[in-house]
CSV table of C-alpha atoms in Angstrom, one decimal:
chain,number,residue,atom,x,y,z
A,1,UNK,CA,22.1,-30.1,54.7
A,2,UNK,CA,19.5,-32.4,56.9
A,3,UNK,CA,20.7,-34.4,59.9
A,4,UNK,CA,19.3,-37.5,58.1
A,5,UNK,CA,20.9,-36.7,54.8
A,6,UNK,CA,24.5,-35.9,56.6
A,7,UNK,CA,23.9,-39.0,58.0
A,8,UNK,CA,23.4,-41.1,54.7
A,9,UNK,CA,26.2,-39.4,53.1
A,10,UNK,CA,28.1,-40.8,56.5
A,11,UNK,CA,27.7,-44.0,55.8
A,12,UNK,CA,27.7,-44.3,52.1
A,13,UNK,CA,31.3,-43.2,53.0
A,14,UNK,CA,32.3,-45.8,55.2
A,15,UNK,CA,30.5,-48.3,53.6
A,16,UNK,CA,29.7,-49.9,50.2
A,17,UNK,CA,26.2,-48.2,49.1
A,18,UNK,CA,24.1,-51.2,47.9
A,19,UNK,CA,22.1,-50.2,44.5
A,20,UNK,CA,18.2,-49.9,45.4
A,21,UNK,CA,17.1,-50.9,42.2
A,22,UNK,CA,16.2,-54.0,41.2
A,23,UNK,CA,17.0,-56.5,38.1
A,24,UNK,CA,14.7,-56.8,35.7
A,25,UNK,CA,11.9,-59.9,36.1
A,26,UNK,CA,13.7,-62.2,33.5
A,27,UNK,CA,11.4,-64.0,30.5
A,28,UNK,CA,12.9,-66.3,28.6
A,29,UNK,CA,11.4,-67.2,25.4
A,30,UNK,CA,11.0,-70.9,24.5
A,31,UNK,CA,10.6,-71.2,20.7
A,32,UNK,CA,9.8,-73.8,18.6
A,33,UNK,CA,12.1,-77.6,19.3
A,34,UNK,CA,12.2,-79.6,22.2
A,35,UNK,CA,12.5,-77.8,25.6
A,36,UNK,CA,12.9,-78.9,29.4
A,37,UNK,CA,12.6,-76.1,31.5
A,38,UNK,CA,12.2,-78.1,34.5
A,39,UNK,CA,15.6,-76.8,35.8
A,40,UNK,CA,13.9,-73.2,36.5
A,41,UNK,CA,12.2,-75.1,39.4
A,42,UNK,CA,11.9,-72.0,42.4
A,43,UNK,CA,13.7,-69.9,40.3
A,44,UNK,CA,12.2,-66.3,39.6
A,45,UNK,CA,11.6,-66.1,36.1
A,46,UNK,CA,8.8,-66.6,33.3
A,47,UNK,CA,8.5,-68.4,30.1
A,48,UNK,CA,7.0,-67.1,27.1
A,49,UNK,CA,6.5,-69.8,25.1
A,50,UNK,CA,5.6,-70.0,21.2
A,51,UNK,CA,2.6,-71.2,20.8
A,52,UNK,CA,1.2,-71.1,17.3
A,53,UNK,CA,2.3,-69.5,14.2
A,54,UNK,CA,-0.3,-68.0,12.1
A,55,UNK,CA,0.3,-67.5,8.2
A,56,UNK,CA,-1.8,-65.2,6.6
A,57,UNK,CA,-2.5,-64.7,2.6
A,58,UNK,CA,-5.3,-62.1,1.6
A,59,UNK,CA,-7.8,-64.9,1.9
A,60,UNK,CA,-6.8,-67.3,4.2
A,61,UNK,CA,-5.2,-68.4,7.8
A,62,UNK,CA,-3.0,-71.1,8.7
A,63,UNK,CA,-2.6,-71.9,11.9
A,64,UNK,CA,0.9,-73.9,12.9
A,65,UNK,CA,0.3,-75.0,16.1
A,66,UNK,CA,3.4,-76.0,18.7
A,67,UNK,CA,4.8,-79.4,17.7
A,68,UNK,CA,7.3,-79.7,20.1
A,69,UNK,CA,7.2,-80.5,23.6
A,70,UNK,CA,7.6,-78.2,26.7
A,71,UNK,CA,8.5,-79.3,29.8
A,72,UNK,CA,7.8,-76.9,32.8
A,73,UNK,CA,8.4,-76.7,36.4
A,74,UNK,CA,4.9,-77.8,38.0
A,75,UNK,CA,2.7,-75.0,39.2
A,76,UNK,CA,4.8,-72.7,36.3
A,77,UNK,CA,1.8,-71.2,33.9
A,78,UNK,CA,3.6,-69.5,31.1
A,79,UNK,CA,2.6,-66.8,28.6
A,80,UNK,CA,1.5,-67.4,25.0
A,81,UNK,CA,3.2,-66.1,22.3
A,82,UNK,CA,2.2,-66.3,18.6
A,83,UNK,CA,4.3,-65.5,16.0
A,84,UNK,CA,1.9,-63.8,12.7
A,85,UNK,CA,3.6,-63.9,9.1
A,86,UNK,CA,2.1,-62.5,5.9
A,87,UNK,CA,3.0,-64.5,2.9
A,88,UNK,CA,4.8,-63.3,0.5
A,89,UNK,CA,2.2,-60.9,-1.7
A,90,UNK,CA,0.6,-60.6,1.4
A,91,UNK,CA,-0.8,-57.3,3.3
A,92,UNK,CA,-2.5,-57.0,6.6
A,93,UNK,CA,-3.5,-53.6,5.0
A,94,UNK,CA,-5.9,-55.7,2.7
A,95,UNK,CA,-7.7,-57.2,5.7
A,96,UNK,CA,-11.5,-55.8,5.8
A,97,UNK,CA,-12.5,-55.3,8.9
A,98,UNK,CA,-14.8,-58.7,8.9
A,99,UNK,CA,-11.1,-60.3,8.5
A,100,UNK,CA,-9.6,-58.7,11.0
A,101,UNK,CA,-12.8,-59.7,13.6
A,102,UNK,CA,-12.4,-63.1,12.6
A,103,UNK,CA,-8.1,-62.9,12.7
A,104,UNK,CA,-8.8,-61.7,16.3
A,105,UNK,CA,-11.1,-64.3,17.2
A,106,UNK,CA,-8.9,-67.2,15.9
A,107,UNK,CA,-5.6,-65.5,18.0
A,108,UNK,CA,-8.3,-65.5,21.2
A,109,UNK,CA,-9.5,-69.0,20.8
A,110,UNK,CA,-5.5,-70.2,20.8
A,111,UNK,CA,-4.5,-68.0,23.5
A,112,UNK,CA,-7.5,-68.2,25.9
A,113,UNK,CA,-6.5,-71.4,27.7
A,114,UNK,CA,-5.9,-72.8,31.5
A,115,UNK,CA,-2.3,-73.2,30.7
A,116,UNK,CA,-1.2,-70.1,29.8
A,117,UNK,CA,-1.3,-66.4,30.7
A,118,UNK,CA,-1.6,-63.8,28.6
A,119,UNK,CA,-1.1,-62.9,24.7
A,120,UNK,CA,1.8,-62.0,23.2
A,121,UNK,CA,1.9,-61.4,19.0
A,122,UNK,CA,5.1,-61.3,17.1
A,123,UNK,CA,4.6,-59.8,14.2
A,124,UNK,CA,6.7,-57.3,12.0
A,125,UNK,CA,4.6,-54.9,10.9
A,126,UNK,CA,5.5,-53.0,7.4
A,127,UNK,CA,4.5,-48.9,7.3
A,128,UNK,CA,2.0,-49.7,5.3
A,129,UNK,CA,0.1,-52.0,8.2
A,130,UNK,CA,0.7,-49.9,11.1
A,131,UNK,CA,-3.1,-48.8,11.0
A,132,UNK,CA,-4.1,-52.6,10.1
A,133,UNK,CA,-3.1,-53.9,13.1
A,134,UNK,CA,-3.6,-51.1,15.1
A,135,UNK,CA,-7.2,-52.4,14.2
A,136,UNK,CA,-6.5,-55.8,14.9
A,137,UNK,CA,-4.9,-55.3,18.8
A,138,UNK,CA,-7.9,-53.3,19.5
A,139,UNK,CA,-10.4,-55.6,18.8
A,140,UNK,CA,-8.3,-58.1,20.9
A,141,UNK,CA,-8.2,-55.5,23.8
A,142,UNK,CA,-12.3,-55.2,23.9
A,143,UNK,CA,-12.5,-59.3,23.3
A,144,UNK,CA,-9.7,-60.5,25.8
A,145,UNK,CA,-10.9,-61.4,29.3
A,146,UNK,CA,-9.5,-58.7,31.6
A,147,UNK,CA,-7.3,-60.9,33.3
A,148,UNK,CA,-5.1,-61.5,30.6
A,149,UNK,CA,-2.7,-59.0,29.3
A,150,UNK,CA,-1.7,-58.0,25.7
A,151,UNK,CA,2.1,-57.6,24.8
A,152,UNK,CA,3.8,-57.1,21.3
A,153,UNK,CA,7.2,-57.5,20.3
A,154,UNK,CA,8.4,-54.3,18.2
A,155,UNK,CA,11.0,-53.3,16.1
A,156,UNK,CA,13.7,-50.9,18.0
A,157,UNK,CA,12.5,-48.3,15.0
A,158,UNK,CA,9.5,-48.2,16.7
A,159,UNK,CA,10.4,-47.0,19.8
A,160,UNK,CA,11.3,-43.2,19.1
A,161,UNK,CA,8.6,-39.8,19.8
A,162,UNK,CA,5.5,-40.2,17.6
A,163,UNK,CA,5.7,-43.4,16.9
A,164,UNK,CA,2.5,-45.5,15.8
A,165,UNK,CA,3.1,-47.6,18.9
A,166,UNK,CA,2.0,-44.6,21.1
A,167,UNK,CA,-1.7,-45.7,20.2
A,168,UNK,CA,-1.5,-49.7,20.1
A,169,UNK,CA,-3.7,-50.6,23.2
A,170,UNK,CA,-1.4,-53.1,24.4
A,171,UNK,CA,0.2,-53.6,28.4
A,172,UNK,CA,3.6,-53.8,26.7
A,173,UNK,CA,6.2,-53.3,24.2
A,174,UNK,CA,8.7,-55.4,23.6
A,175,UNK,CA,11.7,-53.6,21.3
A,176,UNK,CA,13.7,-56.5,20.1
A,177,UNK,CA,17.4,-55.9,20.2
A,178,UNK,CA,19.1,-58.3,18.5
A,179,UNK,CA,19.0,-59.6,14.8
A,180,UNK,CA,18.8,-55.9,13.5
A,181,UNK,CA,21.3,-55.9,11.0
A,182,UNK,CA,23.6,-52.6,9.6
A,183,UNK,CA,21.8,-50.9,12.2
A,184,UNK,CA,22.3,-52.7,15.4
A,185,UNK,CA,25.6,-50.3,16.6
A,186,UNK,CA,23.2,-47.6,16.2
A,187,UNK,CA,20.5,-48.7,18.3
A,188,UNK,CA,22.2,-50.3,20.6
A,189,UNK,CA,24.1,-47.0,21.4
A,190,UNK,CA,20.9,-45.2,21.7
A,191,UNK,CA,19.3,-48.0,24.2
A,192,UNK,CA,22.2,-47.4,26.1
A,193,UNK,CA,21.0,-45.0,27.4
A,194,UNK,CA,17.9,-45.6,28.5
A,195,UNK,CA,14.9,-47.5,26.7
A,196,UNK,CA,13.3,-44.8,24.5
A,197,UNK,CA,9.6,-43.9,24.4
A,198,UNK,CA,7.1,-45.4,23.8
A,199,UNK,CA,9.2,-48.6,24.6
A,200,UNK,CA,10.2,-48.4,28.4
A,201,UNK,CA,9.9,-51.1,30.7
A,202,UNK,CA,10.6,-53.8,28.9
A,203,UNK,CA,13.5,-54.9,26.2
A,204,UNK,CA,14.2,-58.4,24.3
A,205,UNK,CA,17.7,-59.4,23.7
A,206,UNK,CA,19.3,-62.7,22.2
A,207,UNK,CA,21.9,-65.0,24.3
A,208,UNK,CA,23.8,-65.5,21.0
A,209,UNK,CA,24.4,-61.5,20.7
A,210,UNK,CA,25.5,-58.6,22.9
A,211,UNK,CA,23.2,-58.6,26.3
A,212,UNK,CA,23.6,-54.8,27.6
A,213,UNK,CA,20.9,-54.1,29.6
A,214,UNK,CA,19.3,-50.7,29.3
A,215,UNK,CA,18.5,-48.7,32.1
A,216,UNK,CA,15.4,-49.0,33.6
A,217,UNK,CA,14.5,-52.5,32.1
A,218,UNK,CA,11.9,-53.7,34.5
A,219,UNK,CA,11.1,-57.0,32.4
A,220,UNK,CA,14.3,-58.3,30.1
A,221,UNK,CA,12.9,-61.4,27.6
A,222,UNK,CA,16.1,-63.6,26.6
A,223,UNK,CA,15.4,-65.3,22.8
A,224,UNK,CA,18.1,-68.7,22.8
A,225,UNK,CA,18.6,-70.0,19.0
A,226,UNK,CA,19.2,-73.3,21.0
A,227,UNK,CA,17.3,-74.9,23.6
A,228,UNK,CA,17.8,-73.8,27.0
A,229,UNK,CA,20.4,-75.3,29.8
A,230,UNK,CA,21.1,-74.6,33.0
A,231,UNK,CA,24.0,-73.1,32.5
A,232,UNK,CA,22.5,-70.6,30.1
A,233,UNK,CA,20.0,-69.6,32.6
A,234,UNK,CA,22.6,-69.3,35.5
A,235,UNK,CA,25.0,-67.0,33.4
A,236,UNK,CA,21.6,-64.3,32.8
A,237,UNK,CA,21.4,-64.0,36.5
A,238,UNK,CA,24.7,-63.8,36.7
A,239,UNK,CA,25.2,-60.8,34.3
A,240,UNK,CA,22.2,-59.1,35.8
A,241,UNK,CA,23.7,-59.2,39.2
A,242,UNK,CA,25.0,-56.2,40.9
C-alpha cells in the first residue's frame, strides 16, 4: 500500500469522510398557472418554464401560448419548454417531411428568444413516431443557433440498450419518473440503481410522488402539480443534502 493512500485511509478513520460528489444542479419546472419564483433569488437552481403548447392534427398547428404570469428573480434567464400533443386521430408518422420543416420552424420561432435559453420538447412519442420525430429533432439540431441546447423529456421505457433515443441528436434526456402508472415499482427499482442508458445525467421526478434520486444524477428537474413556495424549494435541497 502507498504512503499517501495509508495515509487517507488514516484519516477517513479518525474522521468523518465527506462525500466528493456533488448534488445534482436542481430544475424546477414551472407549468402552466400563476408562478412567483422570485424567492429563488441567489439560490442555485434553474427554471424550465412551459412556454407554449403546440396541438397538432394531420393538417394543422395550434399554438397555446403561456397565459399565465411568471415572475423571476432579475438576471434569472430560464429555459423554454414546449409541451407537443397529437390530437386524437393524430400521427406524427403522417407528417411529410415539408410538415416536419415547417413544425421545426414554428418550435424555433417560439423558442429563439432573449428571455430564455434553450429548447426543451415534451412530447410522448408512440412506436409508431419514433422515426417521425427523430426527423423532427434533427432538423432542429441543424436550425438551432449553437448556443442553445436541445433537451427532451422521455419515457423511463426509453431509457434501456438499443433504444431509439440512442440516435435523437439532442444534449439531453430527460426520463420522467413519476406519473407512470402499474409500472412505476418497476422502474423505479431499476433507477435505483443507477440511471440507465441512454438516459444518464439527468432524471425528472414529481414533488407530489416518491423523490429517490438515482445515482449519478447530475441535473434532477422537479414537476409541482401546484405552484411553487418557498418551502417546497427549501425541502429539495434539503433531501439532496448529504
Amino acid at each position: 500500500m502507498s504512503r499517501g493512500r495509508f495515509i487517507l485511509l488514516l484519516l477517513c478513520t479518525t474522521l468523518a469522510c465527506v462525500p466528493t460528489s456533488e448534488p445534482p444542479r436542481v430544475v424546477l419546472w414551472a407549468w402552466e398557472r400563476p408562478e412567483d419564483l422570485r424567492f429563488l433569488e441567489g439560490q442555485p437552481v434553474d427554471v424550465a418554464f412551459l412556454l407554449a403548447t403546440v396541438e397538432l392534427t394531420d393538417t394543422a398547428t395550434i399554438v397555446r401560448s403561456r397565459r399565465q404570469p411568471l415572475r423571476m428573480p432579475a438576471g434569472m434567464v430560464p429555459r423554454a419548454t414546449v409541451r407537443l400533443e397529437m390530437r386524437e386521430g393524430a400521427s406524427l408518422a403522417r407528417f411529410k417531411p415539408e410538415r416536419i420543416s415547417q413544425l421545426a420552424d414554428q418550435l424555433i420561432t417560439l423558442a429563439v428568444r432573449p428571455d430564455a435559453t434553450g429548447l426543451q420538447l415534451d412530447f410522448d412519442a408512440r412506436e409508431s413516431e419514433y422515426d417521425a420525430y427523430l426527423s423532427l429533432l434533427q432538423t432542429l439540431r441543424e436550425r438551432l443557433p449553437s448556443t442553445h441546447r436541445l433537451s427532451i423529456t422521455g419515457l423511463a421505457s426509453w431509457c434501456v440498450p438499443g433504444s431509439w433515443v440512442t440516435r435523437a441528436p439532442v444534449d439531453e434526456v430527460v426520463p420522467q419518473l413519476f406519473r407512470m402508472g402499474p409500472e412505476s415499482a418497476v422502474w423505479r427499482r431499476r433507477f435505483a440503481r443507477e440511471i440507465p442508458l441512454p438516459c444518464q445525467g439527468s432524471v425528472g421526478l414529481a414533488f407530489d410522488e416518491p423523490r429517490a434520486v438515482p445515482p449519478g444524477t447530475r441535473t434532477l428537474y422537479v414537476f409541482n402539480p401546484k405552484p411553487w413556495t418557498s418551502a417546497d424549494y427549501a425541502r429539495i435541497v434539503a433531501e439532496l443534502s448529504p
